[in-house]
CSV table of C-alpha atoms in Angstrom, one decimal:
chain,number,residue,atom,x,y,z
A,1487,MET,CA,-4.5,11.3,2.7
A,1488,SER,CA,-5.4,7.2,2.5
A,1489,MET,CA,-7.2,8.0,-0.8
A,1490,THR,CA,-4.1,8.5,-2.4
A,1491,PRO,CA,-1.1,5.7,-1.4
A,1492,ILE,CA,0.5,5.3,1.5
A,1493,TYR,CA,-1.6,2.5,3.4
A,1494,GLY,CA,-1.5,0.5,0.0
A,1495,VAL,CA,-2.7,1.3,-3.1
A,1496,PRO,CA,-6.3,2.1,-3.2
A,1497,ASP,CA,-9.2,2.4,-5.9
A,1498,ALA,CA,-9.5,5.7,-6.6
A,1499,GLU,CA,-12.6,5.5,-8.0
A,1500,GLU,CA,-14.3,4.2,-5.2
A,1501,ALA,CA,-12.4,7.1,-3.3
A,1502,ILE,CA,-13.9,9.4,-5.4
A,1503,ALA,CA,-17.4,7.9,-5.7
A,1504,THR,CA,-17.0,8.3,-1.1
A,1505,LEU,CA,-16.0,11.8,-1.2
A,1506,HIS,CA,-19.5,12.5,-3.3
A,1507,ARG,CA,-21.1,10.0,-1.0
A,1508,ALA,CA,-20.4,12.5,1.4
A,1509,PRO,CA,-22.7,15.6,1.5
A,1510,GLU,CA,-25.2,13.0,0.8
A,1511,ILE,CA,-25.0,12.0,5.0
A,1512,GLY,CA,-24.2,15.7,6.0
A,1513,ILE,CA,-20.6,15.7,6.5
A,1514,ASP,CA,-19.4,18.5,4.0
A,1515,LEU,CA,-14.9,19.0,5.1
A,1516,ILE,CA,-12.6,17.8,3.0
A,1517,ASP,CA,-9.1,17.0,4.5
A,1518,THR,CA,-6.3,16.7,2.0
A,1519,SER,CA,-2.5,18.5,1.3
A,1520,ASP,CA,0.0,19.0,-0.7
A,1521,ALA,CA,2.0,16.1,0.6
A,1522,TYR,CA,0.2,13.3,0.5
A,1523,GLY,CA,0.6,11.1,-2.5
A,1524,SER,CA,3.1,11.9,-5.5
A,1525,ASN,CA,3.6,15.6,-6.0
A,1526,GLY,CA,0.6,17.3,-4.8
A,1527,SER,CA,-1.5,14.4,-6.1
A,1528,ASN,CA,-4.1,14.1,-3.1
A,1529,GLU,CA,-5.4,17.6,-4.5
A,1530,GLU,CA,-5.8,16.3,-7.9
A,1531,LEU,CA,-8.1,13.6,-6.8
A,1532,VAL,CA,-9.4,15.9,-4.6
A,1533,GLY,CA,-9.9,18.4,-7.8
A,1534,ARG,CA,-11.4,15.5,-9.9
A,1535,ALA,CA,-13.9,15.0,-7.0
A,1536,LEU,CA,-14.8,18.6,-6.7
A,1537,LYS,CA,-15.4,19.2,-10.4
A,1538,GLY,CA,-19.1,20.4,-10.6
A,1539,ARG,CA,-19.8,20.4,-7.1
A,1540,ARG,CA,-17.5,22.8,-5.3
A,1541,GLU,CA,-20.4,24.9,-3.4
A,1542,LYS,CA,-21.0,20.9,-1.3
A,1543,TYR,CA,-17.4,20.7,0.3
A,1544,VAL,CA,-15.3,23.0,3.1
A,1545,VAL,CA,-12.3,22.5,1.5
A,1546,ALA,CA,-9.0,22.4,4.2
A,1547,THR,CA,-4.9,21.7,2.6
A,1548,LYS,CA,-1.9,22.4,3.7
A,1549,PHE,CA,1.5,23.6,3.1
A,1550,GLY,CA,5.1,23.2,3.9
A,1551,ASN,CA,5.6,19.8,4.7
A,1552,ILE,CA,8.7,18.2,2.7
A,1553,ARG,CA,11.1,16.3,2.4
A,1554,LEU,CA,15.1,17.3,1.9
A,1555,PRO,CA,17.1,16.8,-0.5
A,1556,ASP,CA,18.3,13.4,1.7
A,1557,GLY,CA,15.3,12.6,2.2
A,1558,ARG,CA,14.4,13.6,6.1
A,1559,PRO,CA,11.4,14.7,7.3
A,1560,GLY,CA,11.2,19.2,6.7
A,1561,ALA,CA,9.2,22.2,6.5
A,1562,LYS,CA,9.2,24.9,4.3
A,1563,GLY,CA,7.3,28.3,5.6
A,1564,ASN,CA,9.1,31.6,3.5
A,1565,PRO,CA,7.0,34.0,2.9
A,1566,GLU,CA,7.5,33.1,-1.1
A,1567,TYR,CA,7.1,29.5,-1.0
A,1568,VAL,CA,3.9,29.8,0.9
A,1569,LYS,CA,2.6,31.9,-1.8
A,1570,GLU,CA,4.2,29.7,-4.7
A,1571,ALA,CA,2.7,26.2,-2.7
A,1572,CYS,CA,-0.3,28.1,-2.3
A,1573,ASP,CA,-0.9,28.7,-5.9
A,1574,LYS,CA,-0.2,25.3,-7.1
A,1575,SER,CA,-2.8,23.2,-4.5
A,1576,LEU,CA,-5.9,25.8,-5.5
A,1577,ARG,CA,-4.3,25.2,-9.7
A,1578,ARG,CA,-4.6,21.1,-8.8
A,1579,LEU,CA,-8.0,21.7,-7.1
A,1580,GLY,CA,-9.4,23.1,-9.7
A,1581,THR,CA,-11.2,26.0,-7.5
A,1582,ASP,CA,-10.4,30.3,-7.4
A,1583,HIS,CA,-9.8,29.4,-3.6
A,1584,ILE,CA,-9.0,27.2,-0.6
A,1585,ASP,CA,-11.3,27.5,3.0
A,1586,LEU,CA,-8.9,26.2,5.2
A,1587,TYR,CA,-5.4,26.8,4.9
A,1588,PHE,CA,-3.3,24.5,7.6
A,1589,ILE,CA,0.4,25.6,7.4
A,1590,HIS,CA,0.8,21.2,8.5
A,1591,ARG,CA,4.3,22.0,9.9
A,1592,VAL,CA,6.5,24.8,11.5
A,1593,ASP,CA,9.7,25.6,9.7
A,1594,GLU,CA,11.7,26.5,13.2
A,1595,THR,CA,14.0,28.5,11.0
A,1596,VAL,CA,11.8,31.4,9.7
A,1597,PRO,CA,10.0,33.6,12.0
A,1598,ILE,CA,5.9,31.9,12.4
A,1599,GLU,CA,5.1,35.3,12.7
A,1600,ASP,CA,6.1,35.9,8.7
A,1601,THR,CA,4.5,32.9,7.6
A,1602,VAL,CA,1.4,33.9,9.0
A,1603,GLY,CA,2.1,37.3,7.6
A,1604,ALA,CA,2.6,35.5,3.9
A,1605,MET,CA,-1.3,34.0,4.8
A,1606,VAL,CA,-2.5,37.0,4.8
A,1607,LEU,CA,-1.7,38.1,1.9
A,1608,LEU,CA,-3.0,35.1,0.0
A,1609,LYS,CA,-6.1,35.9,2.1
A,1610,GLU,CA,-6.6,39.8,1.7
A,1611,GLN,CA,-6.7,38.4,-2.2
A,1612,GLY,CA,-9.1,35.8,-1.6
A,1613,LYS,CA,-7.5,33.1,-2.0
A,1614,ILE,CA,-7.8,31.1,1.2
A,1615,ARG,CA,-10.4,32.0,3.9
A,1616,HIS,CA,-9.4,31.4,7.1
A,1617,LEU,CA,-6.3,30.1,8.7
A,1618,GLY,CA,-4.8,27.0,10.7
A,1619,ILE,CA,-2.1,24.8,12.0
A,1620,SER,CA,-1.1,21.5,12.5
A,1621,GLU,CA,1.4,19.3,14.9
A,1622,ALA,CA,2.6,23.1,16.8
A,1623,GLY,CA,4.0,23.9,20.6
A,1624,ALA,CA,1.7,25.9,22.4
A,1625,PRO,CA,4.3,28.9,22.6
A,1626,THR,CA,3.8,28.8,18.5
A,1627,ILE,CA,0.3,28.7,18.8
A,1628,ARG,CA,-0.2,31.4,20.7
A,1629,ARG,CA,2.3,33.5,17.9
A,1630,ALA,CA,0.7,32.2,15.1
A,1631,HIS,CA,-1.7,33.3,16.7
A,1632,LYS,CA,-1.6,36.9,17.9
A,1633,VAL,CA,-0.6,37.4,13.6
A,1634,HIS,CA,-4.1,36.5,12.5
A,1635,ARG,CA,-6.5,34.4,13.9
A,1636,MET,CA,-6.4,30.4,13.7
A,1637,ALA,CA,-9.3,28.9,13.5
A,1638,ALA,CA,-8.4,25.9,13.5
A,1639,LEU,CA,-5.4,23.2,14.7
A,1640,GLN,CA,-5.4,19.9,13.3
A,1641,THR,CA,-3.3,17.7,16.0
A,1642,GLU,CA,-3.5,13.7,16.7
A,1643,TYR,CA,-5.6,12.8,18.8
A,1644,SER,CA,-7.1,9.6,19.7
A,1645,LEU,CA,-7.8,6.8,22.3
A,1646,TRP,CA,-4.3,6.3,21.8
A,1647,THR,CA,-3.2,9.7,21.4
A,1648,ARG,CA,-3.6,11.4,24.6
A,1649,ASP,CA,-0.7,14.3,25.1
A,1650,ILE,CA,-2.3,17.2,23.5
A,1651,GLU,CA,-4.8,17.1,26.8
A,1652,GLU,CA,-2.1,18.9,29.2
A,1653,GLU,CA,-1.9,22.0,28.0
A,1654,ILE,CA,-2.4,21.6,23.9
A,1655,LEU,CA,-6.3,21.2,24.2
A,1656,PRO,CA,-7.2,23.6,26.7
A,1657,LEU,CA,-4.9,26.3,24.6
A,1658,CYS,CA,-7.1,26.0,22.2
A,1659,ASP,CA,-10.6,26.6,24.3
A,1660,GLU,CA,-8.3,29.7,26.1
A,1661,LEU,CA,-7.8,31.2,22.7
A,1662,GLY,CA,-10.6,29.7,20.6
A,1663,ILE,CA,-9.6,27.7,18.0
A,1664,GLY,CA,-11.4,24.8,16.7
A,1665,PHE,CA,-9.7,21.3,17.2
A,1666,LEU,CA,-9.9,19.0,14.1
A,1667,ALA,CA,-8.4,15.8,15.1
A,1668,TYR,CA,-6.2,13.8,13.0
A,1669,ALA,CA,-5.4,9.8,13.1
A,1670,PRO,CA,-8.4,9.6,15.0
A,1671,LEU,CA,-8.8,6.1,14.3
A,1672,GLY,CA,-4.7,4.8,15.2
A,1673,ARG,CA,-4.4,5.2,11.3
A,1674,GLY,CA,-6.9,2.0,12.0
A,1675,PHE,CA,-5.4,0.2,14.9
A,1676,LEU,CA,-8.4,0.8,17.2
A,1677,THR,CA,-10.4,-0.5,14.4
A,1678,GLY,CA,-9.6,-4.2,15.4
A,1679,THR,CA,-9.3,-5.5,11.6
A,1680,VAL,CA,-5.9,-4.6,10.7
A,1681,ALA,CA,-2.5,-6.0,9.9
A,1682,ILE,CA,0.6,-5.5,12.3
A,1683,GLY,CA,4.4,-6.0,11.3
A,1684,ASP,CA,5.6,-8.2,8.4
A,1685,ALA,CA,1.9,-8.7,7.9
A,1686,LEU,CA,1.4,-5.1,6.8
A,1687,PRO,CA,1.5,-5.0,2.7
A,1688,GLN,CA,4.9,-3.8,1.4
A,1689,ASN,CA,3.9,-0.5,0.2
A,1690,ASP,CA,2.0,0.0,3.7
A,1691,ARG,CA,3.2,3.1,5.7
A,1692,ARG,CA,2.1,1.7,8.8
A,1693,ARG,CA,5.4,-0.8,8.7
A,1694,ASP,CA,7.8,2.4,9.7
A,1695,MET,CA,5.6,3.4,13.0
A,1696,PRO,CA,6.4,2.1,16.0
A,1697,ARG,CA,3.4,1.4,17.0
A,1698,PHE,CA,2.2,-1.9,14.6
A,1699,GLN,CA,6.0,-3.4,15.0
A,1700,GLY,CA,6.7,-6.7,17.4
A,1701,THR,CA,6.2,-6.5,21.1
A,1702,ASN,CA,5.0,-3.2,20.7
A,1703,ALA,CA,1.7,-3.7,18.3
A,1704,GLN,CA,1.7,-6.8,20.2
A,1705,GLN,CA,0.8,-4.6,23.7
A,1706,ASN,CA,-1.4,-2.0,21.9
A,1707,LEU,CA,-3.6,-5.3,20.4
A,1708,LYS,CA,-4.0,-5.6,24.5
A,1709,LEU,CA,-6.1,-2.5,24.0
A,1710,VAL,CA,-8.4,-3.0,21.1
A,1711,THR,CA,-9.4,-6.1,22.8
A,1712,ALA,CA,-10.4,-4.1,25.8
A,1713,LEU,CA,-12.2,-1.4,22.8
A,1714,LYS,CA,-14.1,-3.7,20.9
A,1715,GLN,CA,-15.5,-5.3,24.9
A,1716,LEU,CA,-16.6,-2.0,25.4
A,1717,SER,CA,-17.9,-1.7,22.0
A,1718,SER,CA,-20.1,-4.8,22.1
A,1719,ARG,CA,-21.6,-3.8,25.4
A,1720,GLU,CA,-23.0,-0.9,23.5
A,1721,SER,CA,-23.8,-2.0,20.6
A,1722,CYS,CA,-21.6,-0.7,18.2
A,1723,SER,CA,-18.7,-0.9,16.3
A,1724,PRO,CA,-14.7,-0.7,17.8
A,1725,ALA,CA,-14.5,2.6,15.3
A,1726,GLN,CA,-17.4,4.2,16.3
A,1727,LEU,CA,-17.3,4.2,19.3
A,1728,ALA,CA,-13.6,5.5,19.6
A,1729,ILE,CA,-15.3,8.4,17.4
A,1730,ALA,CA,-18.0,8.7,20.1
A,1731,TRP,CA,-15.7,8.9,22.5
A,1732,LEU,CA,-13.8,12.1,20.6
A,1733,LEU,CA,-16.9,13.6,20.0
A,1734,SER,CA,-18.0,12.8,24.0
A,1735,ARG,CA,-14.5,15.4,24.9
A,1736,ARG,CA,-14.8,18.7,26.4
A,1737,PRO,CA,-13.5,21.4,24.6
A,1738,PRO,CA,-15.4,20.0,22.0
A,1739,VAL,CA,-13.1,18.4,19.0
A,1740,MET,CA,-13.7,17.1,15.4
A,1741,PRO,CA,-12.6,14.5,14.5
A,1742,LEU,CA,-10.8,14.2,10.9
A,1743,VAL,CA,-11.9,10.0,10.0
A,1744,GLY,CA,-10.0,9.1,6.7
A,1745,THR,CA,-11.5,6.6,4.7
A,1746,SER,CA,-11.0,5.2,1.0
A,1747,LYS,CA,-14.1,3.5,0.9
A,1748,ARG,CA,-18.0,4.1,1.1
A,1749,LYS,CA,-19.0,1.6,3.8
A,1750,TRP,CA,-16.8,2.7,6.4
A,1751,LEU,CA,-17.8,6.2,5.7
A,1752,GLU,CA,-21.2,5.4,6.2
A,1753,GLU,CA,-20.1,3.0,9.4
A,1754,ASN,CA,-18.2,5.9,11.1
A,1755,ALA,CA,-20.9,9.1,10.3
A,1756,GLN,CA,-23.4,7.1,12.6
A,1757,ALA,CA,-20.6,7.2,15.3
A,1758,VAL,CA,-22.8,11.2,15.5
A,1759,GLU,CA,-25.7,9.2,16.8
A,1760,LEU,CA,-24.2,6.8,19.8
A,1761,THR,CA,-24.5,8.2,23.7
A,1762,PRO,CA,-22.4,5.9,25.9
A,1763,SER,CA,-22.6,5.1,29.0
A,1764,GLN,CA,-20.6,7.4,31.7
A,1765,ALA,CA,-19.2,4.2,33.1
A,1766,THR,CA,-17.9,3.3,28.7
A,1767,LEU,CA,-16.3,6.3,28.3
A,1768,GLY,CA,-15.0,6.5,32.3
A,1769,ALA,CA,-14.2,2.8,31.3
A,1770,LEU,CA,-12.0,3.4,27.6
A,1771,ASP,CA,-9.9,6.8,29.9
A,1772,GLU,CA,-8.0,4.3,31.7
A,1773,THR,CA,-8.0,1.5,29.3
A,1774,PHE,CA,-7.0,4.2,27.4
A,1775,ARG,CA,-5.0,6.3,30.0
A,1776,PRO,CA,-2.2,8.8,28.7
A,1777,GLY,CA,1.3,7.1,28.7
A,1778,ILE,CA,-0.7,3.5,28.2
A,1779,THR,CA,0.3,3.2,24.7
A,1780,GLN,CA,3.3,1.0,23.9
A,1781,GLY,CA,5.8,3.1,21.3
A,1782,ASP,CA,6.5,6.0,19.5
A,1783,ARG,CA,3.2,7.2,16.9
A,1784,TYR,CA,6.1,8.1,13.9
A,1785,PRO,CA,9.6,7.0,13.3
A,1786,ALA,CA,12.0,9.4,15.2
A,1787,ALA,CA,12.8,11.9,12.8
A,1788,MET,CA,9.1,12.4,11.9
A,1789,MET,CA,8.4,12.8,15.9
A,1790,ALA,CA,11.9,15.3,15.8
A,1791,ARG,CA,9.6,17.7,14.0
A,1792,LEU,CA,6.9,17.7,15.7
A,1793,GLY,CA,5.9,19.9,18.6
A,1794,LEU,CA,7.6,22.8,17.7
Protein backbone atom coordinates (compact mmCIF):
# COMPACT_ATOMS: atom_id res chain seq x y z
CA MET A 1 0.00 0.00 0.00
CA SER A 2 2.79 2.43 0.86
CA MET A 3 4.27 2.06 -2.62
CA THR A 4 1.68 4.46 -4.04
CA PRO A 5 0.81 7.80 -2.40
CA ILE A 6 -0.77 7.38 1.03
CA TYR A 7 2.01 8.24 3.49
CA GLY A 8 3.50 10.91 1.27
CA VAL A 9 4.81 10.29 -2.26
CA PRO A 10 7.15 7.29 -2.61
CA ASP A 11 9.79 6.66 -5.28
CA ALA A 12 8.16 4.26 -7.76
CA GLU A 13 11.47 2.90 -9.09
CA GLU A 14 12.74 2.20 -5.57
CA ALA A 15 9.41 0.52 -4.81
CA ILE A 16 9.81 -1.81 -7.78
CA ALA A 17 13.42 -2.52 -6.80
CA THR A 18 12.12 -3.42 -3.33
CA LEU A 19 9.63 -5.88 -4.82
CA HIS A 20 12.39 -7.40 -6.92
CA ARG A 21 14.63 -7.73 -3.87
CA ALA A 22 11.99 -9.49 -1.76
CA PRO A 23 12.19 -13.03 -3.20
CA GLU A 24 15.97 -12.88 -3.09
CA ILE A 25 15.75 -12.82 0.72
CA GLY A 26 12.90 -15.30 1.05
CA ILE A 27 9.83 -13.02 0.87
CA ASP A 28 7.41 -14.06 -1.85
CA LEU A 29 3.98 -12.68 -0.83
CA ILE A 30 2.87 -9.43 -2.44
CA ASP A 31 -0.31 -7.96 -0.96
CA THR A 32 -2.13 -5.19 -2.83
CA SER A 33 -5.68 -3.97 -3.49
CA ASP A 34 -7.68 -2.19 -6.15
CA ALA A 35 -8.32 0.45 -3.47
CA TYR A 36 -4.65 1.34 -2.97
CA GLY A 37 -3.67 4.43 -4.89
CA SER A 38 -6.03 6.01 -7.40
CA ASN A 39 -7.81 3.96 -10.07
CA GLY A 40 -5.91 0.79 -9.24
CA SER A 41 -2.48 2.44 -9.49
CA ASN A 42 -0.97 0.19 -6.82
CA GLU A 43 -1.93 -2.93 -8.75
CA GLU A 44 -0.45 -1.37 -11.89
CA LEU A 45 2.81 -0.76 -10.04
CA VAL A 46 2.85 -4.36 -8.83
CA GLY A 47 2.14 -5.48 -12.39
CA ARG A 48 5.27 -3.66 -13.55
CA ALA A 49 7.30 -5.48 -10.91
CA LEU A 50 5.78 -8.86 -11.81
CA LYS A 51 6.60 -8.62 -15.51
CA GLY A 52 8.85 -11.53 -16.41
CA ARG A 53 8.98 -12.64 -12.74
CA ARG A 54 5.43 -13.82 -11.96
CA GLU A 55 6.54 -17.28 -10.89
CA LYS A 56 8.57 -15.82 -8.01
CA TYR A 57 5.54 -14.48 -6.13
CA VAL A 58 2.34 -15.33 -4.36
CA VAL A 59 0.05 -12.47 -5.35
CA ALA A 60 -2.82 -11.31 -3.14
CA THR A 61 -5.22 -8.51 -3.94
CA LYS A 62 -8.61 -7.33 -2.75
CA PHE A 63 -11.92 -5.89 -3.93
CA GLY A 64 -14.95 -4.16 -2.51
CA ASN A 65 -13.43 -1.28 -0.52
CA ILE A 66 -14.87 1.76 -2.27
CA ARG A 67 -15.66 5.44 -1.86
CA LEU A 68 -19.29 6.41 -2.18
CA PRO A 69 -20.29 9.36 -4.43
CA ASP A 70 -20.33 11.68 -1.40
CA GLY A 71 -16.78 10.64 -0.47
CA ARG A 72 -17.71 8.43 2.49
CA PRO A 73 -16.15 4.96 2.75
CA GLY A 74 -18.32 2.08 1.60
CA ALA A 75 -18.25 -1.48 0.31
CA LYS A 76 -19.49 -3.31 -2.76
CA GLY A 77 -19.95 -7.06 -2.86
CA ASN A 78 -22.67 -7.93 -5.34
CA PRO A 79 -21.77 -10.83 -7.69
CA GLU A 80 -21.63 -8.73 -10.86
CA TYR A 81 -19.19 -6.32 -9.25
CA VAL A 82 -17.00 -9.14 -7.90
CA LYS A 83 -16.47 -10.44 -11.45
CA GLU A 84 -15.87 -6.95 -12.83
CA ALA A 85 -13.38 -6.08 -10.10
CA CYS A 86 -11.44 -9.31 -10.56
CA ASP A 87 -11.13 -8.88 -14.32
CA LYS A 88 -9.83 -5.34 -13.86
CA SER A 89 -7.30 -6.46 -11.24
CA LEU A 90 -6.05 -9.23 -13.51
CA ARG A 91 -5.47 -6.71 -16.30
CA ARG A 92 -3.67 -4.24 -14.06
CA LEU A 93 -1.50 -6.96 -12.53
CA GLY A 94 -0.70 -8.45 -15.94
CA THR A 95 -1.43 -12.00 -14.80
CA ASP A 96 -3.95 -14.72 -15.62
CA HIS A 97 -4.64 -15.63 -11.99
CA ILE A 98 -4.65 -14.20 -8.48
CA ASP A 99 -3.28 -16.52 -5.82
CA LEU A 100 -5.29 -15.08 -2.92
CA TYR A 101 -8.35 -12.88 -3.51
CA PHE A 102 -9.79 -10.99 -0.54
CA ILE A 103 -13.12 -9.39 0.25
CA HIS A 104 -11.55 -6.10 1.38
CA ARG A 105 -14.60 -4.79 3.24
CA VAL A 106 -17.92 -6.51 3.86
CA ASP A 107 -20.93 -5.10 2.02
CA GLU A 108 -23.72 -5.29 4.58
CA THR A 109 -26.34 -4.79 1.85
CA VAL A 110 -25.38 -8.07 0.13
CA PRO A 111 -25.55 -11.51 1.79
CA ILE A 112 -21.97 -12.67 2.31
CA GLU A 113 -23.03 -15.98 0.76
CA ASP A 114 -23.66 -14.19 -2.55
CA THR A 115 -20.29 -12.44 -2.49
CA VAL A 116 -18.43 -15.66 -1.71
CA GLY A 117 -20.49 -17.55 -4.28
CA ALA A 118 -19.24 -15.16 -6.96
CA MET A 119 -15.67 -15.76 -5.80
CA VAL A 120 -16.21 -19.52 -6.04
CA LEU A 121 -17.18 -19.06 -9.70
CA LEU A 122 -13.95 -17.12 -10.27
CA LYS A 123 -12.02 -19.99 -8.73
CA GLU A 124 -13.77 -22.51 -10.96
CA GLN A 125 -12.78 -20.37 -13.95
CA GLY A 126 -9.13 -20.42 -12.83
CA LYS A 127 -8.99 -16.67 -12.20
CA ILE A 128 -8.30 -17.02 -8.48
CA ARG A 129 -6.82 -19.86 -6.44
CA HIS A 130 -7.71 -19.12 -2.82
CA LEU A 131 -10.34 -17.01 -1.07
CA GLY A 132 -9.86 -14.58 1.79
CA ILE A 133 -11.70 -11.94 3.76
CA SER A 134 -10.57 -8.78 5.56
CA GLU A 135 -11.76 -6.93 8.69
CA ALA A 136 -14.88 -9.08 9.06
CA GLY A 137 -16.72 -9.92 12.27
CA ALA A 138 -16.93 -13.45 13.65
CA PRO A 139 -20.47 -14.27 12.44
CA THR A 140 -19.61 -13.14 8.90
CA ILE A 141 -16.39 -15.15 8.90
CA ARG A 142 -18.32 -18.28 9.90
CA ARG A 143 -20.94 -17.74 7.20
CA ALA A 144 -18.34 -17.06 4.51
CA HIS A 145 -16.29 -20.09 5.53
CA LYS A 146 -19.40 -22.29 5.36
CA VAL A 147 -19.85 -21.43 1.67
CA HIS A 148 -16.18 -22.00 0.82
CA ARG A 149 -13.03 -22.33 2.86
CA MET A 150 -11.47 -18.97 3.66
CA ALA A 151 -7.74 -19.49 3.28
CA ALA A 152 -6.92 -16.30 5.16
CA LEU A 153 -8.30 -13.45 7.22
CA GLN A 154 -6.52 -10.11 6.95
CA THR A 155 -7.07 -7.70 9.82
CA GLU A 156 -4.96 -5.10 11.61
CA TYR A 157 -2.91 -6.58 14.46
CA SER A 158 0.16 -5.28 16.24
CA LEU A 159 1.45 -4.37 19.67
CA TRP A 160 -0.86 -1.34 19.71
CA THR A 161 -3.90 -3.03 18.08
CA ARG A 162 -4.80 -6.20 19.98
CA ASP A 163 -8.60 -6.30 19.97
CA ILE A 164 -8.73 -9.44 17.78
CA GLU A 165 -7.07 -11.62 20.42
CA GLU A 166 -10.22 -12.41 22.38
CA GLU A 167 -12.49 -13.72 19.61
CA ILE A 168 -11.08 -13.47 16.08
CA LEU A 169 -7.74 -15.22 16.50
CA PRO A 170 -9.29 -18.21 18.33
CA LEU A 171 -11.93 -18.42 15.59
CA CYS A 172 -9.27 -18.55 12.87
CA ASP A 173 -7.53 -21.31 14.82
CA GLU A 174 -10.80 -23.23 15.17
CA LEU A 175 -11.64 -23.01 11.46
CA GLY A 176 -8.10 -23.43 10.14
CA ILE A 177 -7.97 -19.96 8.60
CA GLY A 178 -4.56 -18.33 8.24
CA PHE A 179 -4.23 -14.92 9.87
CA LEU A 180 -2.44 -12.07 8.09
CA ALA A 181 -1.66 -9.13 10.36
CA TYR A 182 -1.59 -5.87 8.44
CA ALA A 183 -0.05 -2.65 9.81
CA PRO A 184 2.17 -4.72 12.16
CA LEU A 185 4.31 -1.65 12.82
CA GLY A 186 1.37 0.62 13.58
CA ARG A 187 1.68 2.39 10.20
CA GLY A 188 5.26 3.19 11.10
CA PHE A 189 4.54 4.58 14.56
CA LEU A 190 6.18 1.63 16.31
CA THR A 191 9.46 2.23 14.49
CA GLY A 192 9.92 5.42 16.50
CA THR A 193 10.86 7.32 13.33
CA VAL A 194 7.51 8.70 12.15
CA ALA A 195 6.33 12.26 12.76
CA ILE A 196 2.99 13.01 14.41
CA GLY A 197 0.26 15.63 14.12
CA ASP A 198 1.00 18.67 11.99
CA ALA A 199 4.57 17.50 11.42
CA LEU A 200 3.26 14.86 9.02
CA PRO A 201 3.24 15.85 5.32
CA GLN A 202 0.00 17.37 4.03
CA ASN A 203 -0.60 14.39 1.75
CA ASP A 204 -0.04 11.78 4.48
CA ARG A 205 -3.18 9.77 5.37
CA ARG A 206 -2.05 9.46 8.97
CA ARG A 207 -3.01 13.11 9.53
CA ASP A 208 -6.61 11.83 9.67
CA MET A 209 -5.91 8.99 12.09
CA PRO A 210 -6.65 9.77 15.76
CA ARG A 211 -3.67 7.83 17.11
CA PHE A 212 -1.26 10.22 15.38
CA GLN A 213 -2.89 13.37 16.71
CA GLY A 214 -2.76 15.56 19.82
CA THR A 215 -2.74 14.04 23.28
CA ASN A 216 -3.34 10.58 21.81
CA ALA A 217 -0.02 10.74 19.99
CA GLN A 218 1.81 12.11 23.01
CA GLN A 219 0.57 9.25 25.19
CA ASN A 220 1.34 6.68 22.50
CA LEU A 221 4.89 7.98 22.19
CA LYS A 222 5.45 6.81 25.77
CA LEU A 223 4.73 3.26 24.61
CA VAL A 224 7.28 3.63 21.82
CA THR A 225 9.86 4.83 24.34
CA ALA A 226 9.36 1.59 26.26
CA LEU A 227 9.62 -0.40 23.01
CA LYS A 228 12.93 1.30 22.20
CA GLN A 229 14.29 0.38 25.63
CA LEU A 230 13.27 -3.26 25.23
CA SER A 231 14.67 -3.48 21.70
CA SER A 232 17.98 -2.13 22.97
CA ARG A 233 18.02 -4.97 25.49
CA GLU A 234 17.55 -7.44 22.61
CA SER A 235 20.12 -5.69 20.36
CA CYS A 236 17.62 -5.06 17.58
CA SER A 237 15.52 -2.23 16.21
CA PRO A 238 12.06 -1.40 17.58
CA ALA A 239 10.55 -2.54 14.27
CA GLN A 240 12.33 -5.89 14.45
CA LEU A 241 11.14 -6.48 18.00
CA ALA A 242 7.55 -5.57 17.10
CA ILE A 243 7.65 -8.09 14.25
CA ALA A 244 9.33 -10.74 16.41
CA TRP A 245 6.57 -10.30 19.01
CA LEU A 246 3.97 -11.05 16.34
CA LEU A 247 5.92 -14.08 15.15
CA SER A 248 5.91 -15.41 18.71
CA ARG A 249 2.10 -15.38 18.97
CA ARG A 250 0.00 -18.52 19.15
CA PRO A 251 -1.92 -19.40 17.09
CA PRO A 252 0.62 -18.29 14.47
CA VAL A 253 0.17 -15.09 12.50
CA MET A 254 1.89 -13.75 9.38
CA PRO A 255 2.94 -10.09 9.65
CA LEU A 256 2.29 -8.12 6.46
CA VAL A 257 5.08 -5.60 6.82
CA GLY A 258 4.74 -2.82 4.28
CA THR A 259 7.68 -0.80 3.04
CA SER A 260 8.68 0.94 -0.16
CA LYS A 261 12.44 0.85 0.43
CA ARG A 262 14.95 -1.98 0.21
CA LYS A 263 16.84 -0.98 3.34
CA TRP A 264 13.74 -1.33 5.51
CA LEU A 265 12.72 -4.54 3.76
CA GLU A 266 16.07 -6.09 4.61
CA GLU A 267 16.04 -4.85 8.19
CA ASN A 268 12.51 -6.08 8.80
CA ALA A 269 13.27 -9.49 7.30
CA GLN A 270 15.95 -10.07 9.92
CA ALA A 271 13.23 -10.21 12.58
CA VAL A 272 12.62 -13.88 11.73
CA GLU A 273 16.03 -14.67 13.21
CA LEU A 274 15.23 -13.08 16.58
CA THR A 275 14.22 -15.04 19.65
CA PRO A 276 13.32 -12.43 22.26
CA SER A 277 13.62 -13.52 25.88
CA GLN A 278 10.47 -14.47 27.76
CA ALA A 279 11.11 -11.49 30.02
CA THR A 280 11.07 -9.13 27.04
CA LEU A 281 7.97 -10.72 25.55
CA GLY A 282 6.24 -10.47 28.91
CA ALA A 283 7.22 -6.82 29.24
CA LEU A 284 5.81 -6.11 25.77
CA ASP A 285 2.55 -7.82 26.67
CA GLU A 286 2.22 -5.70 29.79
CA THR A 287 3.37 -2.40 28.29
CA PHE A 288 1.10 -2.79 25.26
CA ARG A 289 -1.76 -4.49 27.07
CA PRO A 290 -5.07 -4.36 25.18
CA GLY A 291 -6.78 -1.00 25.51
CA ILE A 292 -3.65 0.98 26.47
CA THR A 293 -3.25 2.65 23.07
CA GLN A 294 -4.95 6.03 22.87
CA GLY A 295 -7.28 6.83 19.96
CA ASP A 296 -9.09 4.82 17.30
CA ARG A 297 -7.06 3.37 14.46
CA TYR A 298 -9.23 5.01 11.78
CA PRO A 299 -11.52 8.05 11.55
CA ALA A 300 -15.08 7.38 12.77
CA ALA A 301 -16.59 6.78 9.32
CA MET A 302 -14.00 4.12 8.53
CA MET A 303 -14.26 2.51 11.96
CA ALA A 304 -17.95 1.96 11.25
CA ARG A 305 -16.98 -0.26 8.28
CA LEU A 306 -15.01 -2.74 10.41
CA GLY A 307 -16.16 -5.95 12.03
CA LEU A 308 -19.34 -6.31 9.97
